[in-house]
Amino acid sequence: MTRLPVTRMTLYKHGVGYFERGGAISGDELTLKFHETQMNDLLKSLTVIDRGKGQVLGVDYPTPQSREERLAGNSIRLRQGSSLRDLLASLRGRRVTLALDQDERYDGRVLGIDEIAEQPLAAAQVSLLDAAREEVLTFPLGRVQGVYLRDEDAARDLRFFLDTAMAQEDYREVAIRLSPGEHDLLVAYVAPAPTWRVSYRLVTAGSAGSEALLLGWGIFDNQLEEALENIELTLVAGMPISFIYDLHTPFTPERPEVEEEARVAAGPVAFEAPVEKAMRMEAAPAAMSGQRSRMAAAAFREDQRDALREAAPVTTSGEARGEQFQYRIGTPVNVGRGQSAMVPIIAADLPGRRELLYNSSQLASHPVATLRLRNNSGLTFERGPVTVIAGDGYAGEAILPYTAEGAELFVPYAVELNVQVREHQQHRSEIRALHIEGAYFIVEQWEIRDRDYFVVNKTAVEQTILIEHPRSPDFELFDTPDPAETTAEQLRFSLAVPARQERRLRVQQRQLISRREHLERQTYEQLSRYLRQGLLDQEQFEAVLALLRLYERVAEVQRNIERTESRRQKLFQSQEQIRHNLQALGQSGKEGALRTSYVNRLERSEQQLELLQAEEDSARELLANLNQEVEAALAALS
């Protein structure tokens, strides 16, 4: 198999790699071996270019089948430990030449193998038909020293079995067919690959304002079936869209059955050709290439920083490519098969300063020592762990976030235990204004959130704490210092705390809401409170109080009408019972006397109904007058 080595490898963060193989070969075919799991990505992306004068004619690969499926139609099947016996059994009826011990040779057609169950191999006999003499010869299997195949079909089946047995079950060979002669090939494809990672070191002098040296190493794995020698390596930050599409497994969709129909032959048809348009590829914008050292801070130990920088010199060039950023390693990379490696990709001085940041949702009770840095490296930083070295030693660890060139980044690396923070919060409501609209009070009310931050500085020097307070888009600040800065989710307030003292920061936020209260549901106590708070003047107070008295009279009249209606219903029920009883009584004797009594009761109930109707009519007239007075009072209030 001709070897075409990997010359370039580009690794991404989402589990794929882009590989290029290249070199000069001779012949009319190049065979490459790939793991079965790589085939779908390979068929989706494989590109073959002959940079010489030859041609690429096509690509062949085996249909995905198990070893047993591939051998299903093969006439020769050999087992481990009995391959000679299985070969002769498979050659039944085929022409062979048997080479026996003592230099004997016999030509003929194999009849078969005769065995004894208890000793299948030791006592096996081979039967051969000698075609020339028309006789059957039998030999012990142990005498057979060699078998010469005189049947080409049998020889071909044996070769196929051996090739299939030699092939690894989980691997597939891809044959690239070429024109005969010399070739300068470039083979490129995408295949699954472990994501590359990045590990950072951040070296700072520990002073409040200075530069920090950021060193970054890219970590990657070689899971190819070969060593990588002098390859060009590129590590890409960002995440292209990628997916698995099954192109390897044969698929035959179901089709509907359609009955034949009589038809008339169609005449010729024609389509207009589309207007051709020139296609143009836009070049991706390029960012700054390489990294340049910036102004060094005098407080740094230059010998240590220089030693760290020179220990692993960076020859990486960075390039922005649309939504991605790539680190192109400038020196050739060598990685053994099954090995992993680290390559330096970043060495940049970043301007910044140390700050103390407090956020209770991140860490309660204490602020976190944080390096605020500006990415002026010309590179995009991929997310990864960072170890912070301050002064002469280890200071802490953090996660460096994905950071574009020119952006700020925060590296929180240690807890400041000598500064303590406690919080107290409360919610309250305050009425801002009150006005009358129709039969309602419109109450405008502040919903207020107060939060106090009490910061105790136990150190011997003044400390400035940046306190992060969550943003609430529907609330506004009031009676609160202006925030030092604002993020998408937080307000940051700066609080200076002298040595060994305590300071308080109060953050007050409010939201204006309004609600409707029906005037009829007001009480004298509520109106008096509104009057004391200045939300109502005396004239409004008296007018609303008079309106409440009208509402009380209206309610009393309505209750009287309801009581009248209740009494009427009782009379109706009594009359219905009397009429029912009258139907069962006679006209004479005691029944006649009882009938007369019931009739008199009906007459009296009718008189009572007339009186109740008169009372209700009077009450409803009074209710109408009172409602008119209410409407007039509401109009006067509005």
mmCIF file of N, CA, C and O in Angstrom, residues 311-370:
data_model
loop_
_atom_site.group_PDB
_atom_site.id
_atom_site.type_symbol
_atom_site.label_atom_id
_atom_site.label_comp_id
_atom_site.label_asym_id
_atom_site.label_seq_id
_atom_site.Cartn_x
_atom_site.Cartn_y
_atom_site.Cartn_z
ATOM 1 N N ALA A 311 11.454 30.166 27.232
ATOM 2 C CA ALA A 311 11.424 28.714 27.437
ATOM 3 C C ALA A 311 10.660 28.013 26.327
ATOM 4 O O ALA A 311 11.000 26.896 25.937
ATOM 5 N N ALA A 312 9.622 28.658 25.821
ATOM 6 C CA ALA A 312 8.821 28.077 24.724
ATOM 7 C C ALA A 312 8.496 29.200 23.754
ATOM 8 O O ALA A 312 7.428 29.787 23.816
ATOM 9 N N PRO A 313 9.447 29.549 22.865
ATOM 10 C CA PRO A 313 9.204 30.671 21.950
ATOM 11 C C PRO A 313 8.005 30.402 21.056
ATOM 12 O O PRO A 313 7.804 29.297 20.565
ATOM 13 N N VAL A 314 7.191 31.439 20.885
ATOM 14 C CA VAL A 314 5.957 31.323 20.099
ATOM 15 C C VAL A 314 6.232 31.750 18.671
ATOM 16 O O VAL A 314 6.749 32.843 18.415
ATOM 17 N N THR A 315 5.899 30.860 17.738
ATOM 18 C CA THR A 315 6.025 31.180 16.312
ATOM 19 C C THR A 315 4.662 31.115 15.645
ATOM 20 O O THR A 315 4.552 30.900 14.449
ATOM 21 N N THR A 316 3.628 31.314 16.449
ATOM 22 C CA THR A 316 2.261 31.208 15.939
ATOM 23 C C THR A 316 1.830 32.519 15.310
ATOM 24 O O THR A 316 2.128 33.604 15.818
ATOM 25 N N SER A 317 1.105 32.423 14.191
ATOM 26 C CA SER A 317 0.477 33.596 13.599
ATOM 27 C C SER A 317 -1.024 33.437 13.727
ATOM 28 O O SER A 317 -1.567 32.352 13.568
ATOM 29 N N GLY A 318 -1.682 34.538 14.074
ATOM 30 C CA GLY A 318 -3.131 34.508 14.241
ATOM 31 C C GLY A 318 -3.822 35.184 13.077
ATOM 32 O O GLY A 318 -3.337 36.169 12.522
ATOM 33 N N GLU A 319 -4.985 34.650 12.722
ATOM 34 C CA GLU A 319 -5.722 35.217 11.584
ATOM 35 C C GLU A 319 -7.215 35.057 11.828
ATOM 36 O O GLU A 319 -7.696 33.962 12.137
ATOM 37 N N ALA A 320 -7.949 36.181 11.755
ATOM 38 C CA ALA A 320 -9.408 36.134 11.844
ATOM 39 C C ALA A 320 -9.975 35.725 10.501
ATOM 40 O O ALA A 320 -9.625 36.297 9.469
ATOM 41 N N ARG A 321 -10.866 34.737 10.532
ATOM 42 C CA ARG A 321 -11.497 34.255 9.306
ATOM 43 C C ARG A 321 -13.003 34.237 9.529
ATOM 44 O O ARG A 321 -13.602 33.221 9.853
ATOM 45 N N GLY A 322 -13.595 35.435 9.375
ATOM 46 C CA GLY A 322 -15.023 35.553 9.597
ATOM 47 C C GLY A 322 -15.364 35.320 11.053
ATOM 48 O O GLY A 322 -14.863 35.982 11.949
ATOM 49 N N GLU A 323 -16.235 34.334 11.305
ATOM 50 C CA GLU A 323 -16.664 34.029 12.656
ATOM 51 C C GLU A 323 -15.691 33.117 13.390
ATOM 52 O O GLU A 323 -15.956 32.697 14.505
ATOM 53 N N GLN A 324 -14.551 32.810 12.783
ATOM 54 C CA GLN A 324 -13.565 31.933 13.409
ATOM 55 C C GLN A 324 -12.225 32.659 13.514
ATOM 56 O O GLN A 324 -12.003 33.687 12.877
ATOM 57 N N PHE A 325 -11.365 32.089 14.362
ATOM 58 C CA PHE A 325 -10.010 32.620 14.503
ATOM 59 C C PHE A 325 -9.077 31.428 14.555
ATOM 60 O O PHE A 325 -9.325 30.459 15.275
ATOM 61 N N GLN A 326 -8.010 31.484 13.778
ATOM 62 C CA GLN A 326 -7.119 30.336 13.712
ATOM 63 C C GLN A 326 -5.713 30.712 14.170
ATOM 64 O O GLN A 326 -5.223 31.818 13.949
ATOM 65 N N TYR A 327 -5.102 29.746 14.875
ATOM 66 C CA TYR A 327 -3.700 29.837 15.273
ATOM 67 C C TYR A 327 -2.917 28.913 14.346
ATOM 68 O O TYR A 327 -3.062 27.694 14.402
ATOM 69 N N ARG A 328 -2.084 29.510 13.524
ATOM 70 C CA ARG A 328 -1.269 28.714 12.603
ATOM 71 C C ARG A 328 0.125 28.571 13.209
ATOM 72 O O ARG A 328 0.851 29.554 13.386
ATOM 73 N N ILE A 329 0.482 27.315 13.566
ATOM 74 C CA ILE A 329 1.765 27.057 14.218
ATOM 75 C C ILE A 329 2.873 27.196 13.171
ATOM 76 O O ILE A 329 2.850 26.536 12.129
ATOM 77 N N GLY A 330 3.871 28.047 13.480
ATOM 78 C CA GLY A 330 4.885 28.365 12.484
ATOM 79 C C GLY A 330 5.946 27.305 12.295
ATOM 80 O O GLY A 330 6.592 27.254 11.245
ATOM 81 N N THR A 331 6.191 26.462 13.281
ATOM 82 C CA THR A 331 7.226 25.433 13.163
ATOM 83 C C THR A 331 6.574 24.074 12.929
ATOM 84 O O THR A 331 5.472 23.810 13.421
ATOM 85 N N PRO A 332 7.236 23.179 12.186
ATOM 86 C CA PRO A 332 6.669 21.841 11.954
ATOM 87 C C PRO A 332 6.464 21.093 13.267
ATOM 88 O O PRO A 332 7.216 21.257 14.228
ATOM 89 N N VAL A 333 5.428 20.268 13.288
ATOM 90 C CA VAL A 333 5.048 19.551 14.505
ATOM 91 C C VAL A 333 5.246 18.061 14.287
ATOM 92 O O VAL A 333 4.901 17.521 13.232
ATOM 93 N N ASN A 334 5.806 17.380 15.304
ATOM 94 C CA ASN A 334 5.975 15.929 15.289
ATOM 95 C C ASN A 334 5.267 15.343 16.506
ATOM 96 O O ASN A 334 5.524 15.762 17.637
ATOM 97 N N VAL A 335 4.367 14.389 16.264
ATOM 98 C CA VAL A 335 3.635 13.729 17.342
ATOM 99 C C VAL A 335 3.535 12.255 17.012
ATOM 100 O O VAL A 335 3.099 11.882 15.913
ATOM 101 N N GLY A 336 3.929 11.398 17.946
ATOM 102 C CA GLY A 336 3.861 9.969 17.723
ATOM 103 C C GLY A 336 2.431 9.449 17.714
ATOM 104 O O GLY A 336 1.500 10.105 18.206
ATOM 105 N N ARG A 337 2.265 8.268 17.165
ATOM 106 C CA ARG A 337 0.955 7.628 17.126
ATOM 107 C C ARG A 337 0.466 7.361 18.552
ATOM 108 O O ARG A 337 1.185 6.861 19.395
ATOM 109 N N GLY A 338 -0.802 7.757 18.813
ATOM 110 C CA GLY A 338 -1.365 7.571 20.141
ATOM 111 C C GLY A 338 -0.809 8.521 21.185
ATOM 112 O O GLY A 338 -0.997 8.300 22.385
ATOM 113 N N GLN A 339 -0.127 9.594 20.773
ATOM 114 C CA GLN A 339 0.467 10.548 21.691
ATOM 115 C C GLN A 339 -0.312 11.869 21.651
ATOM 116 O O GLN A 339 -1.060 12.145 20.720
ATOM 117 N N SER A 340 -0.114 12.684 22.689
ATOM 118 C CA SER A 340 -0.671 14.038 22.744
ATOM 119 C C SER A 340 0.473 15.013 22.911
ATOM 120 O O SER A 340 1.580 14.637 23.287
ATOM 121 N N ALA A 341 0.192 16.276 22.622
ATOM 122 C CA ALA A 341 1.281 17.261 22.653
ATOM 123 C C ALA A 341 0.736 18.625 23.028
ATOM 124 O O ALA A 341 -0.462 18.899 22.918
ATOM 125 N N MET A 342 1.656 19.483 23.505
ATOM 126 C CA MET A 342 1.364 20.891 23.772
ATOM 127 C C MET A 342 2.260 21.734 22.882
ATOM 128 O O MET A 342 3.452 21.461 22.758
ATOM 129 N N VAL A 343 1.671 22.751 22.263
ATOM 130 C CA VAL A 343 2.457 23.668 21.436
ATOM 131 C C VAL A 343 2.172 25.090 21.899
ATOM 132 O O VAL A 343 1.025 25.450 22.182
ATOM 133 N N PRO A 344 3.188 25.928 22.038
ATOM 134 C CA PRO A 344 2.950 27.325 22.443
ATOM 135 C C PRO A 344 2.254 28.095 21.335
ATOM 136 O O PRO A 344 2.642 28.030 20.172
ATOM 137 N N ILE A 345 1.185 28.809 21.702
ATOM 138 C CA ILE A 345 0.434 29.571 20.697
ATOM 139 C C ILE A 345 0.290 31.042 21.056
ATOM 140 O O ILE A 345 -0.031 31.856 20.192
ATOM 141 N N ILE A 346 0.512 31.428 22.320
ATOM 142 C CA ILE A 346 0.313 32.821 22.727
ATOM 143 C C ILE A 346 1.426 33.226 23.674
ATOM 144 O O ILE A 346 1.777 32.476 24.592
ATOM 145 N N ALA A 347 1.978 34.406 23.463
ATOM 146 C CA ALA A 347 2.870 35.068 24.421
ATOM 147 C C ALA A 347 2.649 36.555 24.235
ATOM 148 O O ALA A 347 3.130 37.153 23.277
ATOM 149 N N ALA A 348 1.857 37.149 25.130
ATOM 150 C CA ALA A 348 1.460 38.545 24.922
ATOM 151 C C ALA A 348 1.432 39.272 26.258
ATOM 152 O O ALA A 348 1.000 38.726 27.275
ATOM 153 N N ASP A 349 1.886 40.529 26.249
ATOM 154 C CA ASP A 349 1.777 41.403 27.414
ATOM 155 C C ASP A 349 0.450 42.142 27.325
ATOM 156 O O ASP A 349 0.186 42.859 26.347
ATOM 157 N N LEU A 350 -0.369 41.992 28.355
ATOM 158 C CA LEU A 350 -1.706 42.588 28.343
ATOM 159 C C LEU A 350 -1.780 43.674 29.412
ATOM 160 O O LEU A 350 -1.475 43.418 30.584
ATOM 161 N N PRO A 351 -2.191 44.878 29.066
ATOM 162 C CA PRO A 351 -2.352 45.923 30.083
ATOM 163 C C PRO A 351 -3.533 45.601 30.986
ATOM 164 O O PRO A 351 -4.554 45.083 30.539
ATOM 165 N N GLY A 352 -3.382 45.902 32.273
ATOM 166 C CA GLY A 352 -4.480 45.615 33.182
ATOM 167 C C GLY A 352 -4.176 46.057 34.587
ATOM 168 O O GLY A 352 -3.169 46.707 34.857
ATOM 169 N N ARG A 353 -5.066 45.686 35.497
ATOM 170 C CA ARG A 353 -4.902 46.046 36.903
ATOM 171 C C ARG A 353 -5.644 45.038 37.766
ATOM 172 O O ARG A 353 -6.521 44.315 37.314
ATOM 173 N N ARG A 354 -5.265 45.019 39.044
ATOM 174 C CA ARG A 354 -5.918 44.137 40.009
ATOM 175 C C ARG A 354 -7.086 44.867 40.641
ATOM 176 O O ARG A 354 -6.992 46.051 40.985
ATOM 177 N N GLU A 355 -8.219 44.171 40.814
ATOM 178 C CA GLU A 355 -9.399 44.741 41.445
ATOM 179 C C GLU A 355 -10.025 43.703 42.373
ATOM 180 O O GLU A 355 -9.778 42.505 42.244
ATOM 181 N N LEU A 356 -10.834 44.217 43.315
ATOM 182 C CA LEU A 356 -11.628 43.349 44.161
ATOM 183 C C LEU A 356 -13.081 43.460 43.726
ATOM 184 O O LEU A 356 -13.671 44.540 43.776
ATOM 185 N N LEU A 357 -13.663 42.354 43.290
ATOM 186 C CA LEU A 357 -15.044 42.322 42.824
ATOM 187 C C LEU A 357 -15.880 41.460 43.750
ATOM 188 O O LEU A 357 -15.460 40.351 44.132
ATOM 189 N N TYR A 358 -17.067 41.979 44.099
ATOM 190 C CA TYR A 358 -17.971 41.224 44.966
ATOM 191 C C TYR A 358 -19.286 40.981 44.237
ATOM 192 O O TYR A 358 -19.893 41.896 43.681
ATOM 193 N N ASN A 359 -19.721 39.722 44.247
ATOM 194 C CA ASN A 359 -21.022 39.345 43.708
ATOM 195 C C ASN A 359 -21.526 38.175 44.557
ATOM 196 O O ASN A 359 -20.929 37.101 44.550
ATOM 197 N N SER A 360 -22.609 38.403 45.284
ATOM 198 C CA SER A 360 -23.076 37.387 46.231
ATOM 199 C C SER A 360 -23.525 36.109 45.536
ATOM 200 O O SER A 360 -23.461 35.026 46.128
ATOM 201 N N SER A 361 -23.995 36.205 44.291
ATOM 202 C CA SER A 361 -24.407 34.990 43.586
ATOM 203 C C SER A 361 -23.202 34.171 43.142
ATOM 204 O O SER A 361 -23.332 32.968 42.893
ATOM 205 N N GLN A 362 -22.042 34.792 43.032
ATOM 206 C CA GLN A 362 -20.815 34.075 42.685
ATOM 207 C C GLN A 362 -20.120 33.529 43.931
ATOM 208 O O GLN A 362 -19.695 32.377 43.975
ATOM 209 N N LEU A 363 -19.998 34.397 44.948
ATOM 210 C CA LEU A 363 -19.348 33.997 46.191
ATOM 211 C C LEU A 363 -19.868 34.900 47.299
ATOM 212 O O LEU A 363 -19.709 36.126 47.233
ATOM 213 N N ALA A 364 -20.495 34.305 48.294
ATOM 214 C CA ALA A 364 -21.049 35.094 49.387
ATOM 215 C C ALA A 364 -19.957 35.474 50.388
ATOM 216 O O ALA A 364 -18.973 34.749 50.563
ATOM 217 N N SER A 365 -20.125 36.646 50.995
ATOM 218 C CA SER A 365 -19.338 37.105 52.154
ATOM 219 C C SER A 365 -17.999 37.739 51.827
ATOM 220 O O SER A 365 -17.506 38.534 52.633
ATOM 221 N N HIS A 366 -17.368 37.414 50.689
ATOM 222 C CA HIS A 366 -16.040 37.960 50.410
ATOM 223 C C HIS A 366 -15.938 38.376 48.945
ATOM 224 O O HIS A 366 -16.525 37.723 48.065
ATOM 225 N N PRO A 367 -15.133 39.421 48.660
ATOM 226 C CA PRO A 367 -14.841 39.747 47.265
ATOM 227 C C PRO A 367 -13.763 38.822 46.710
ATOM 228 O O PRO A 367 -13.079 38.109 47.464
ATOM 229 N N VAL A 368 -13.605 38.842 45.402
ATOM 230 C CA VAL A 368 -12.637 37.998 44.720
ATOM 231 C C VAL A 368 -11.578 38.888 44.081
ATOM 232 O O VAL A 368 -11.907 39.867 43.381
ATOM 233 N N ALA A 369 -10.312 38.553 44.337
ATOM 234 C CA ALA A 369 -9.217 39.258 43.675
ATOM 235 C C ALA A 369 -9.247 38.912 42.184
ATOM 236 O O ALA A 369 -9.239 37.744 41.809
ATOM 237 N N THR A 370 -9.287 39.945 41.357
ATOM 238 C CA THR A 370 -9.521 39.767 39.920
ATOM 239 C C THR A 370 -8.546 40.618 39.128
ATOM 240 O O THR A 370 -8.276 41.772 39.493
#
